Short mmCIF file of C-alpha atoms and ligand atoms in Angstrom, two decimals:
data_model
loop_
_atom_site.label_atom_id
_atom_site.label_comp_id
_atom_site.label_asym_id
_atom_site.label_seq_id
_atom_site.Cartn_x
_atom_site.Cartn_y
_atom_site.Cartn_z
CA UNK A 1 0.00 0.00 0.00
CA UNK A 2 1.45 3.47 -0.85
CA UNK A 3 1.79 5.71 2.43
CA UNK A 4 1.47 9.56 1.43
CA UNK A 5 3.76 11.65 3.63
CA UNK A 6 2.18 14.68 4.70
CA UNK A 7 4.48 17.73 5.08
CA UNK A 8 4.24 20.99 7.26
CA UNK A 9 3.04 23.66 5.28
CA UNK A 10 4.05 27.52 6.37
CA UNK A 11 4.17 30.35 4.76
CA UNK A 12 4.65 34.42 4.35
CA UNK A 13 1.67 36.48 3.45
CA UNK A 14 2.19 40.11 1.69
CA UNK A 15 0.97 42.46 -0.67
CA UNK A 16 3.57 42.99 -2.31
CA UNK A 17 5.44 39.50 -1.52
CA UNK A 18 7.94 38.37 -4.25
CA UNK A 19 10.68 40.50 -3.34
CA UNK A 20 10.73 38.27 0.29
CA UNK A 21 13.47 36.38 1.58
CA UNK A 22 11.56 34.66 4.10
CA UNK A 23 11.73 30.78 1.98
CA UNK A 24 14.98 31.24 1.72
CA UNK A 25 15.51 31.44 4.93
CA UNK A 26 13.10 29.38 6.29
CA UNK A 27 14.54 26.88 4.02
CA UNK A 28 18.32 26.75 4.92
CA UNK A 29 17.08 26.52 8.52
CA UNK A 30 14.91 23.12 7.92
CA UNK A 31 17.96 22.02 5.94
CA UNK A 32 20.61 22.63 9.30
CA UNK A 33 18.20 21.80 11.92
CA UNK A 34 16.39 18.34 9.77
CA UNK A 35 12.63 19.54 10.08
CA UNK A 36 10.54 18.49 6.99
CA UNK A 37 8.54 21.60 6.01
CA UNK A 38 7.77 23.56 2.97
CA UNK A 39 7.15 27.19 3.39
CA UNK A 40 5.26 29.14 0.25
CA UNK A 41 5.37 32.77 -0.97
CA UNK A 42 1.63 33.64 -0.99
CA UNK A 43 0.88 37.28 -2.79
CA UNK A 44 -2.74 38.45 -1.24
CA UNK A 45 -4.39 41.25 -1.47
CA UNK A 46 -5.94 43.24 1.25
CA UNK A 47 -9.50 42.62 0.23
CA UNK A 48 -8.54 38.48 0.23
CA UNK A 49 -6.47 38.38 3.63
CA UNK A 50 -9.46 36.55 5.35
CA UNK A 51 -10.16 34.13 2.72
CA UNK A 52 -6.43 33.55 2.44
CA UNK A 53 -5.58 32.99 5.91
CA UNK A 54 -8.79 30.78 6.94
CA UNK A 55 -8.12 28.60 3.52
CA UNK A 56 -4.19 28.06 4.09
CA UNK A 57 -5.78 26.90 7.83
CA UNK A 58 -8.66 24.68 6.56
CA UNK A 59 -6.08 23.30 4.02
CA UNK A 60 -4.03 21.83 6.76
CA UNK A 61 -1.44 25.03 6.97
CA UNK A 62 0.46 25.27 10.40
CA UNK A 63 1.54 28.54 10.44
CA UNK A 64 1.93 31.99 8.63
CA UNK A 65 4.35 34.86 8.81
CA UNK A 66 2.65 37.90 7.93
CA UNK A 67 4.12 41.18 6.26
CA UNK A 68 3.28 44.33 4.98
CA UNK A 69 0.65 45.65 4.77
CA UNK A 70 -1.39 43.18 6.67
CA UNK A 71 0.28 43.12 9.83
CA UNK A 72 -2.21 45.48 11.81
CA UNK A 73 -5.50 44.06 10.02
CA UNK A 74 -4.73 40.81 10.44
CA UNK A 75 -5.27 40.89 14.60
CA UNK A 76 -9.02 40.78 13.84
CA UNK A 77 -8.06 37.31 12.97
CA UNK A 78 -6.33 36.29 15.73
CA UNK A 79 -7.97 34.29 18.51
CA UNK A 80 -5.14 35.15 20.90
CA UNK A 81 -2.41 37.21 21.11
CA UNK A 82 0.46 37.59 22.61
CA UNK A 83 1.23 40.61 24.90
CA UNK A 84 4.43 41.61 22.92
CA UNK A 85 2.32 41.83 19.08
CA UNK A 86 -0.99 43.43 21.08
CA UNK A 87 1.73 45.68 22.56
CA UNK A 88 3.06 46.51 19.29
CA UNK A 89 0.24 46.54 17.69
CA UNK A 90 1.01 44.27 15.20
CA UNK A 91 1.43 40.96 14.43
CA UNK A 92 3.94 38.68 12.21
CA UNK A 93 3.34 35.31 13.26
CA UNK A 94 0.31 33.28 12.84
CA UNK A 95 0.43 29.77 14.61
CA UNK A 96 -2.48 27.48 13.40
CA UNK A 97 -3.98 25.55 16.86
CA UNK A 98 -6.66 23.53 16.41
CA UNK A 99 -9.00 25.37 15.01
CA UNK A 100 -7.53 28.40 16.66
CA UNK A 101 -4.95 31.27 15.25
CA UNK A 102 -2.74 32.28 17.55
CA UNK A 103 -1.05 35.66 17.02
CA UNK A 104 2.08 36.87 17.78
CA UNK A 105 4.94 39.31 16.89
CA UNK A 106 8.77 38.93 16.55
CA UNK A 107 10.38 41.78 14.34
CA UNK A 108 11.10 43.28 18.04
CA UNK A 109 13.03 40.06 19.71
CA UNK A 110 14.74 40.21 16.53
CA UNK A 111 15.84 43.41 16.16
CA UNK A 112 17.12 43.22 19.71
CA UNK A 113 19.21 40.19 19.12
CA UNK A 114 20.66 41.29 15.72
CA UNK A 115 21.84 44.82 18.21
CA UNK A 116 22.73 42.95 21.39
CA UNK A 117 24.31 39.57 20.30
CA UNK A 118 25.37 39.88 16.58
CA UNK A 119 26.49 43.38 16.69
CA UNK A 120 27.22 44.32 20.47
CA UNK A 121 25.74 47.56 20.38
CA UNK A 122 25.02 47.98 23.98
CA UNK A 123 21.25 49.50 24.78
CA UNK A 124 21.38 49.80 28.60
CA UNK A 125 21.97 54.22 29.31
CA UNK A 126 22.10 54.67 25.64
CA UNK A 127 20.43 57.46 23.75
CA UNK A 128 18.39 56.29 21.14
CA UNK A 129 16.86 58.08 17.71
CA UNK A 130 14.16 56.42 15.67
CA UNK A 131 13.03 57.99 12.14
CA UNK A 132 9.47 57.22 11.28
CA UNK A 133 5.97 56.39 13.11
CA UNK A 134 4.59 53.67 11.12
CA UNK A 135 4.28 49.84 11.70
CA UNK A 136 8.03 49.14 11.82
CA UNK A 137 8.44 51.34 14.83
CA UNK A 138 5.48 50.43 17.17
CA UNK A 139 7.23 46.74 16.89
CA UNK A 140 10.76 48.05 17.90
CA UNK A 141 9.92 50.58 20.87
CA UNK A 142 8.59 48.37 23.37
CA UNK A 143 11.48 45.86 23.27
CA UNK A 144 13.70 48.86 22.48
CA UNK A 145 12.53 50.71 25.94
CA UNK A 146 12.58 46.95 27.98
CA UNK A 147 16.19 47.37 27.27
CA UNK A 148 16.11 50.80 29.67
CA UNK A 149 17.80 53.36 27.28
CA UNK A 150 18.60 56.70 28.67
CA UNK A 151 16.30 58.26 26.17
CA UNK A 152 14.36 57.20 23.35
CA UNK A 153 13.26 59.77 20.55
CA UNK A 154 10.64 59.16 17.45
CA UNK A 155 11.41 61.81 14.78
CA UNK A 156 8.80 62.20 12.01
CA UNK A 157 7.85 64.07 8.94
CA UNK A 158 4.28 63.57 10.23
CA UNK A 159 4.80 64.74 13.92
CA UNK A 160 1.40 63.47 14.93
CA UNK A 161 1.94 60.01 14.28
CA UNK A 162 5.42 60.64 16.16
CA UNK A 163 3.52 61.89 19.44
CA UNK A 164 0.14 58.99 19.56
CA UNK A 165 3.22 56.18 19.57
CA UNK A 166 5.39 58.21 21.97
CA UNK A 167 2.54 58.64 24.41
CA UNK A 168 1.49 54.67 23.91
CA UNK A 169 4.31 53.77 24.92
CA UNK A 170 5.39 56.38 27.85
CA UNK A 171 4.73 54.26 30.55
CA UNK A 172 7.56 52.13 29.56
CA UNK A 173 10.03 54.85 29.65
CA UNK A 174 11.58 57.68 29.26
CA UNK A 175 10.15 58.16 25.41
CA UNK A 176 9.65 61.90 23.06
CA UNK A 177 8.44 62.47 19.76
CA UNK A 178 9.98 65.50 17.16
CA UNK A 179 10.14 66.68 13.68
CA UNK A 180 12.88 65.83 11.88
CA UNK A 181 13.74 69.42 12.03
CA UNK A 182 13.43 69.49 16.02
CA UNK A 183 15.72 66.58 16.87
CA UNK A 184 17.10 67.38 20.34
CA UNK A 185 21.46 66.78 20.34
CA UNK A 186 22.38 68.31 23.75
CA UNK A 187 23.17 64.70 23.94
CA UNK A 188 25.06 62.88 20.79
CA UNK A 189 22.97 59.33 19.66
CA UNK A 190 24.53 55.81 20.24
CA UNK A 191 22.06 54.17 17.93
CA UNK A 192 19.93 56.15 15.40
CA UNK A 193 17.73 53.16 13.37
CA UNK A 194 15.88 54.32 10.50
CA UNK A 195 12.26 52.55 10.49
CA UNK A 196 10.93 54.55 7.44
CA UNK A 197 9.72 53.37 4.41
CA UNK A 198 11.23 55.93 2.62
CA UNK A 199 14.51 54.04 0.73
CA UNK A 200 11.76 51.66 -0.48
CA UNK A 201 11.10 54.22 -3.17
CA UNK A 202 14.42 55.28 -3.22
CA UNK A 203 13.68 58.27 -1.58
CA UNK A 204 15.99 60.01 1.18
CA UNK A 205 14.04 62.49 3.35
CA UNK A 206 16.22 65.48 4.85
CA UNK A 207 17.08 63.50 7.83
CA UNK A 208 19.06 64.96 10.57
CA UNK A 209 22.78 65.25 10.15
CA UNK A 210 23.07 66.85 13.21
CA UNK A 211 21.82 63.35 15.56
CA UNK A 212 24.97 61.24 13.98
CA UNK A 213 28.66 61.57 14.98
CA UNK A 214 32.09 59.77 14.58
CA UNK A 215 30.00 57.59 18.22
CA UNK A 216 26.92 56.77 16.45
CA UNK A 217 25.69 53.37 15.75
CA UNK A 218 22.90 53.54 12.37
CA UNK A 219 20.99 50.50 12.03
CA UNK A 220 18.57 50.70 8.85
CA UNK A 221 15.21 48.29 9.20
CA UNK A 222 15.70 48.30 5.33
CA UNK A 223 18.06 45.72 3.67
CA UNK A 224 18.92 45.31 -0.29
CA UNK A 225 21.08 44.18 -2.41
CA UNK A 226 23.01 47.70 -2.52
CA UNK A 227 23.64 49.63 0.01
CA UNK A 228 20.15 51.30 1.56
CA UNK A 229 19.52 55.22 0.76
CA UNK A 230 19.52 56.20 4.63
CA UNK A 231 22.54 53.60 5.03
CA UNK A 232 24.61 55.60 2.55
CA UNK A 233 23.18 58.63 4.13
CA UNK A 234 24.53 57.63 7.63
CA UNK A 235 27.82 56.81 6.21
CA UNK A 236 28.45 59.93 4.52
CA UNK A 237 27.68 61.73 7.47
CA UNK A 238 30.57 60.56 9.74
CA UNK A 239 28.71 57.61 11.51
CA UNK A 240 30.92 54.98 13.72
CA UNK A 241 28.97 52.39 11.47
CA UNK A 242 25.88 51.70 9.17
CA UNK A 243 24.20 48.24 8.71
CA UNK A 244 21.13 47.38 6.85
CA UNK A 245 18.72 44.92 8.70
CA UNK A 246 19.64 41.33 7.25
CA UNK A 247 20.02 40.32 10.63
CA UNK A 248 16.64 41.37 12.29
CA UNK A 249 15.25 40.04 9.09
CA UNK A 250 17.29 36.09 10.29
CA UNK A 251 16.37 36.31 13.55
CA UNK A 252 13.03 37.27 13.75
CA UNK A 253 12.45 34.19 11.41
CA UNK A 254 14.52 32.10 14.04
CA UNK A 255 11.89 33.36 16.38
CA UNK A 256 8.91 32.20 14.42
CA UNK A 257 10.86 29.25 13.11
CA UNK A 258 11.44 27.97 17.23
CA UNK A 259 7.53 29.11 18.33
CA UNK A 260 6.68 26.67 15.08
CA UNK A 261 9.29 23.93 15.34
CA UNK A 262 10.48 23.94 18.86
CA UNK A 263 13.96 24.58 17.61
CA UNK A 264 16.32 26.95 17.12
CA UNK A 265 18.20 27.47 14.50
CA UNK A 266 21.75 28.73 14.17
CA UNK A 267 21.29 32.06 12.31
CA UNK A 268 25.07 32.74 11.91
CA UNK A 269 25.91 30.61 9.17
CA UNK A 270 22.43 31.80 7.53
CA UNK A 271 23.04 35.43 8.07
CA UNK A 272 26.37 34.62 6.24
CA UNK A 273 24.88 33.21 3.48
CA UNK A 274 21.99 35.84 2.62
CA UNK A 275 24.67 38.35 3.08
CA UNK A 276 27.22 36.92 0.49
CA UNK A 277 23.84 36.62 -1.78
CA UNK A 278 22.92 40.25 -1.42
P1 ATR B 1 5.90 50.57 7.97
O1 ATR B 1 4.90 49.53 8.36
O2 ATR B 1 7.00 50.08 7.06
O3 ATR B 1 6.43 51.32 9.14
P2 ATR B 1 4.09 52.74 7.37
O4 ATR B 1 3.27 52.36 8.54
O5 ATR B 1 3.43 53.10 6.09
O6 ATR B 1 5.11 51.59 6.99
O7 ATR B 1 5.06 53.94 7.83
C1 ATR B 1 5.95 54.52 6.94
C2 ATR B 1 6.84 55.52 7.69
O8 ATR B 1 7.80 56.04 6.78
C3 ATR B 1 6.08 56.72 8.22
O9 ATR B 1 6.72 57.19 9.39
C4 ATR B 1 6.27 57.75 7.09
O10 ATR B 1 6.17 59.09 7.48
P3 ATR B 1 4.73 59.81 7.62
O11 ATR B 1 4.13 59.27 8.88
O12 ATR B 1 5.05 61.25 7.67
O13 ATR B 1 3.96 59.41 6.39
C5 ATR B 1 7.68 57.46 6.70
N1 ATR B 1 7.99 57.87 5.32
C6 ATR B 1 7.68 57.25 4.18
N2 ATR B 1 8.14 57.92 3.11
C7 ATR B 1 8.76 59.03 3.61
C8 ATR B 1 9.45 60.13 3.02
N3 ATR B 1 9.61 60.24 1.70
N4 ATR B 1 9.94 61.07 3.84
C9 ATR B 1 9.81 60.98 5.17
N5 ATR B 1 9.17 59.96 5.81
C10 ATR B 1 8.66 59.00 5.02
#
């Protein structure tokens, strides 16, 4: 009698999707750690994201990562969630349960671990700068403040967004919001991260030269196959270094990849790899 092997089905849900990375990775970590899964690239429109989700589930799907723009609409879905994504406000994990979705959100874990163990950029009594208010940064400021930096700025072009995030999150710490024109330096910045969307189309806003010095860490949430806009950017203006965000873009799948699997991978020899691809 022929036995049909049934194999774990994940996947990464995005509007647009093709340009992600996430199979890739997702791949070379079954490979190292011996888990049989496939993981799909599944392009879905806002309108669909229901159908999409709830079909992937009823077709025997065990989990989902979930990426722009669907990360806030999709908690509707969710039948629970965990306290860092309703934190954040967002969600990039889906973990199928039964007939239960569980929700939950790792792009902050792995930012922090790309900083803290990949990079040693130290956090504790640092001064931190953050460009943009949109989905990237509600994800990044409550791990960023567990970390208990000395201050924590959002700049903005939209100062409004800037200030509802800032006073979110104020219990947490010791958090502002600014223009980009209004960034306070009686201080210098250890870490400025750019969490725009703004390289996406190529565009550099007039950041602010004045937050980066010869001691200033840039981090840009954006990664490519050239150097980012704001990474160049940083670089020209004096900064100690600039690094694009392959590594929060590894480890937050090793996040989702262990709340799966139950085991986690070893994203340096990963990290390597999509870095001598770029
Ligand atoms: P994401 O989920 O990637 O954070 P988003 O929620 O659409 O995407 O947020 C995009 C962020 O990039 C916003 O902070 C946006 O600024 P506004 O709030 O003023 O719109 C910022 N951004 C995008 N393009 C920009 C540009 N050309 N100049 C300055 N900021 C820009």
């Amino acid at each position: 009698m022929a036995t049909t092997t049934v194999i774990d089905r994940y996947g990464v849900m995005g509007h647009p999707v093709s340009h992600s990375r996430s199979p890739v990775i997702h791949r070379l970590f079954a490979l190292q750690t011996g888990q049989k899964m496939q993981y799909e690239l599944l392009h879905v429109a806002p309108d669909n994201l229901e159908t999409a989700v709830r079909q992937f589930q009823r077709t025997g799907g065990k989990g989902l990562n979930i990426t722009v723009p669907h990360k806030r609409a999709v908690i509707n879905l969710v039948d629970l969630i965990s306290e860092r994504a309703s934190t954040a406000g967002a969600v990039n994990t889906l973990v199928f349960r039964g007939s239960e979705i569980h929700g939950d959100n790792t792009d902050g874990i792995g930012l922090l671990r790309d900083l803290d163990v990949n990079l040693d950029v130290a956090l504790e009594g640092s001064n931190i700068l953050i460009l943009g208010a949109g989905g990237a940064t509600r994800g990044i400021v409550g791990p960023l403040l567990e970390m208990q930096p000395r201050s924590l700025c959002i700049a903005n072009r939209t100062v409004d967004k800037a200030e509802v995030i800032a006073a979110n999150f104020e219990r947490y710490g010791p958090i502002s919001a600014c223009r980009f024109d209004a960034v306070p330096v009686d201080e210098p910045y250890d870490l400025v991260i750019n969490a725009t969307s703004a390289g996406l189309q190529g565009e550099t806003p007039p950041y602010p030269e004045e937050a980066i010095s010869g001691e200033t860490f840039c981090y840009d949430l954006s990664y490519g196959l050239s150097p980012t806009p704001f990474s160049t950017w940083a670089r020209d203006h004096g900064a100690a270094r600039s690094v694009m965000g392959w590594g929060m873009l590894v480890e937050q799948a090793a996040e989702s990849f262990e709340i799966w699997r139950g085991v986690r991978p070893d994203t340096v020899p990963v990290l390597k790899q999509m870095q001598i691809n770029a």
